Coordinates of C-alpha atoms in Angstrom, one line a residue:
M8 CA -0.1 0.0 -0.1
G9 CA 1.5 3.4 -1.1
R10 CA 2.1 6.1 1.5
Q11 CA -0.8 8.5 1.8
Q12 CA 0.1 12.1 0.7
W13 CA -1.0 15.5 2.1
L14 CA -3.5 17.2 -0.1
S15 CA -2.1 20.1 -2.1
R16 CA -3.1 23.6 -1.7
K17 CA -4.8 23.1 -5.3
E18 CA -6.5 19.7 -4.2
I19 CA -7.7 21.5 -0.9
A20 CA -9.2 24.5 -2.9
I21 CA -10.9 22.1 -5.5
Q22 CA -12.4 20.4 -2.4
K23 CA -13.5 23.4 -0.8
D24 CA -15.0 24.7 -4.2
R25 CA -17.0 21.5 -4.3
L26 CA -18.4 21.8 -0.8
R27 CA -19.2 25.2 -1.6
N28 CA -21.2 24.5 -4.7
I29 CA -23.1 21.7 -3.0
Y30 CA -24.2 24.3 -0.3
R31 CA -25.2 26.9 -2.9
R32 CA -27.4 24.7 -4.8
K33 CA -28.7 23.2 -1.5
Y34 CA -30.0 26.6 -0.2
R35 CA -31.1 28.0 -3.8
S36 CA -33.3 25.0 -4.3
L37 CA -34.8 25.5 -0.9
F38 CA -35.4 29.1 -1.4
L39 CA -37.3 28.4 -4.9
S40 CA -39.3 25.5 -3.4
L41 CA -40.5 27.7 -0.1
F42 CA -42.4 30.4 -2.1
K43 CA -45.0 30.6 -4.7
I44 CA -46.2 33.7 -6.6
E45 CA -50.0 33.2 -7.2
G46 CA -51.4 33.5 -10.8
L47 CA -48.1 32.9 -12.3
D48 CA -46.9 29.9 -14.4
Y49 CA -44.2 27.4 -12.9
E50 CA -41.5 28.7 -15.2
V51 CA -42.3 32.5 -14.7
D52 CA -42.6 32.0 -11.0
K53 CA -39.2 30.2 -10.6
Y54 CA -37.5 32.9 -12.9
I55 CA -38.7 35.9 -10.8
L56 CA -37.8 34.0 -7.5
S57 CA -34.3 33.2 -8.9
K58 CA -33.7 36.8 -9.8
I59 CA -34.8 37.8 -6.4
Y60 CA -32.5 35.3 -4.7
E61 CA -29.8 36.7 -7.0
G62 CA -30.6 40.3 -6.3
V63 CA -31.8 41.3 -9.7
N64 CA -34.3 44.1 -10.1
L65 CA -37.1 43.3 -12.4
A66 CA -39.5 45.4 -14.6
A67 CA -43.1 44.1 -15.3
F68 CA -44.5 44.9 -18.8
K69 CA -47.2 44.1 -21.2
L70 CA -46.1 41.8 -24.0
N71 CA -48.0 42.6 -27.3
I72 CA -47.7 39.3 -29.1
N73 CA -51.1 39.0 -30.9
A74 CA -54.7 39.4 -30.2
E75 CA -55.4 35.8 -29.9
A76 CA -52.7 35.4 -27.1
G77 CA -54.3 38.2 -24.9
T78 CA -52.5 40.5 -22.5
I79 CA -49.2 38.5 -21.3
V80 CA -47.1 40.2 -18.6
G81 CA -43.2 39.7 -19.4
F82 CA -40.2 40.4 -16.5
Q83 CA -36.9 41.5 -17.3
P84 CA -34.1 43.3 -15.8
F85 CA -33.7 47.1 -16.4
S86 CA -31.7 50.1 -16.4
E87 CA -33.1 53.7 -15.1
E88 CA -32.9 56.7 -17.3
G89 CA -33.9 60.1 -15.8
Y90 CA -35.4 60.7 -12.2
D91 CA -37.9 63.1 -10.7
L92 CA -37.5 65.5 -7.7
Y93 CA -37.7 62.6 -5.1
S94 CA -35.3 60.3 -7.1
H95 CA -38.1 58.1 -8.5
P96 CA -37.0 56.8 -12.1
I97 CA -39.0 58.4 -14.9
N98 CA -37.8 56.1 -17.9
I99 CA -37.2 52.5 -17.9
R100 CA -35.0 50.6 -20.6
L101 CA -35.5 46.8 -20.5
I102 CA -32.3 44.7 -20.4
P103 CA -33.2 41.8 -22.5
T104 CA -31.8 38.4 -21.1
N105 CA -32.4 36.7 -24.8
N106 CA -33.0 37.9 -28.2
W107 CA -36.8 37.5 -28.2
K108 CA -38.3 40.0 -30.5
Y109 CA -41.4 40.8 -28.4
I110 CA -39.3 42.6 -25.7
P111 CA -39.6 46.2 -26.0
R112 CA -36.3 48.0 -26.9
K113 CA -37.6 51.5 -26.5
L114 CA -37.6 53.6 -23.6
L115 CA -40.8 53.0 -21.2
K116 CA -42.7 55.1 -18.8
N117 CA -42.3 54.1 -15.3
E118 CA -45.8 53.4 -13.7
E119 CA -47.3 53.7 -17.1
E120 CA -45.7 51.2 -19.1
V121 CA -44.0 49.3 -16.6
T122 CA -44.0 48.3 -12.7
L123 CA -40.8 48.0 -11.0
F124 CA -39.9 45.2 -8.4
K125 CA -36.7 46.2 -6.5
V126 CA -34.9 43.9 -4.0
D127 CA -33.7 45.6 -0.8
Y128 CA -30.6 43.1 -0.5
I129 CA -28.9 40.4 -2.3
L130 CA -29.8 37.2 -0.6
L131 CA -27.2 35.2 -2.7
S132 CA -24.2 37.3 -1.1
I133 CA -25.8 36.7 2.3
V134 CA -26.0 32.9 1.6
D135 CA -22.5 32.8 0.5
T136 CA -21.2 34.5 3.8
Y137 CA -22.6 31.6 5.6
V138 CA -21.9 29.0 3.0
N139 CA -18.0 30.1 3.4
R140 CA -18.5 29.7 7.2
L141 CA -20.0 26.1 6.9
V142 CA -17.2 25.0 4.4
D143 CA -14.8 26.1 6.8
I144 CA -16.4 24.2 9.7
D145 CA -16.5 21.3 7.3
M146 CA -13.0 21.4 6.6
T147 CA -12.0 21.8 10.2
I148 CA -13.9 18.7 11.2
Q149 CA -12.1 16.7 8.4
T150 CA -8.7 18.0 10.0
N151 CA -9.6 17.2 13.5
L152 CA -10.9 13.6 12.3
K153 CA -7.6 13.0 10.6
L154 CA -5.5 14.1 13.5
H155 CA -7.3 11.5 15.9
K156 CA -6.4 8.6 13.3
M157 CA -3.2 7.8 15.5
P158 CA -1.2 5.3 13.4
F159 CA 1.2 2.8 15.2
I160 CA 4.7 2.3 14.3
V161 CA 5.1 -1.5 13.8
T162 CA 8.6 -3.0 13.5
S163 CA 8.0 -6.7 13.3
D164 CA 5.4 -9.2 12.0
Q165 CA 4.2 -9.8 15.6
E166 CA 3.5 -6.3 16.1
K167 CA 1.6 -6.2 12.9
D168 CA -0.4 -9.4 13.8
A169 CA -1.1 -7.4 17.2
I170 CA -2.5 -4.6 15.7
D171 CA -4.5 -6.6 13.3
Q172 CA -6.2 -8.4 16.2
V173 CA -6.8 -4.9 17.8
L174 CA -8.4 -3.5 14.9
S175 CA -10.5 -6.6 14.7
D176 CA -12.2 -5.7 18.1
I177 CA -10.0 -8.5 20.0
N178 CA -10.2 -7.4 23.6
V179 CA -7.0 -9.4 24.7
V180 CA -3.9 -9.7 22.8
A181 CA -1.1 -11.8 23.7
L182 CA 2.6 -10.4 23.2
S183 CA 6.0 -11.4 23.8
K184 CA 8.0 -9.4 26.4
D185 CA 10.2 -7.8 24.0
V186 CA 7.4 -6.6 21.8
G187 CA 6.6 -2.8 22.6
L188 CA 4.0 -1.0 20.4
K189 CA 4.2 2.5 20.0
S190 CA 1.5 5.0 18.6
I191 CA 1.9 8.4 17.4
Q192 CA 0.5 10.9 19.7
T193 CA -1.1 14.1 18.2
N194 CA -2.3 15.6 21.7
T195 CA -5.1 17.2 19.5
P196 CA -8.4 17.8 21.6
Y197 CA -11.5 16.4 20.1
I198 CA -13.7 18.9 19.0
I199 CA -15.9 17.6 16.3
D200 CA -19.0 17.5 18.6
K201 CA -18.5 21.0 19.2
L202 CA -18.1 21.8 15.4
N203 CA -21.2 20.0 14.7
K204 CA -23.0 22.0 17.1
Y205 CA -21.8 25.2 15.8
R206 CA -22.4 24.2 12.1
M207 CA -26.3 23.3 13.2
E208 CA -26.4 26.8 14.9
V209 CA -24.9 28.5 11.8
E210 CA -27.4 26.7 9.5
T211 CA -30.3 27.4 11.8
E212 CA -29.5 31.1 11.4
L213 CA -29.3 30.9 7.9
L214 CA -32.2 29.0 7.3
T215 CA -34.2 31.6 9.4
I216 CA -33.0 34.3 6.9
I217 CA -34.0 32.5 4.0
G218 CA -37.5 32.0 5.4
V219 CA -37.6 28.6 7.2
K220 CA -39.0 29.0 10.5
G221 CA -39.0 26.8 13.5
M222 CA -35.7 25.1 13.2
K223 CA -34.2 23.8 16.7
F224 CA -30.9 22.7 17.7
E225 CA -29.8 20.9 21.0
K226 CA -27.8 23.0 23.6

């Protein structure tokens, strides 16, 4: 069996990115599943919620496709052009997310031709702050666990046989007097239980921010 190598900085960074992406997908999916905007199709509902999650402001406007389609409301990001005395935008220019020809390219009058939906804060950036903390906790747990895997120094076949018996849950192992087993001691305190509790507290706080109520953890 080859000697286990320490992870390089690049490998650690890849591992942390993998964990970070798992957490990001988890909380984004949770947010999208928590809320439903009444009166909208599933695709439109999820589009708006995903933009809210990302902190993207949207403008609602009428789509004039054809008479048979009736009135259809579209939602797109926008930029503001011109303000009144109270800093309210006067004109709005839509920022199309695709090349669909029915999205208006002209300036639109605010509160006449469009209605604005503005997000007060970027939930994604808040989630990322907590995700980074959770990843740090996970990596610390991993390090603490590895430091408690105390290997034995084996210098003979009899010592190896004794270790095999110990690892097989045999309570009493007979050894010759001249056999002395040694193990590497790290003197590292076991803190995984405390870290798990801390992770639960961090996640509970994050879930409350997202909108999940009633989460509890043991003290």
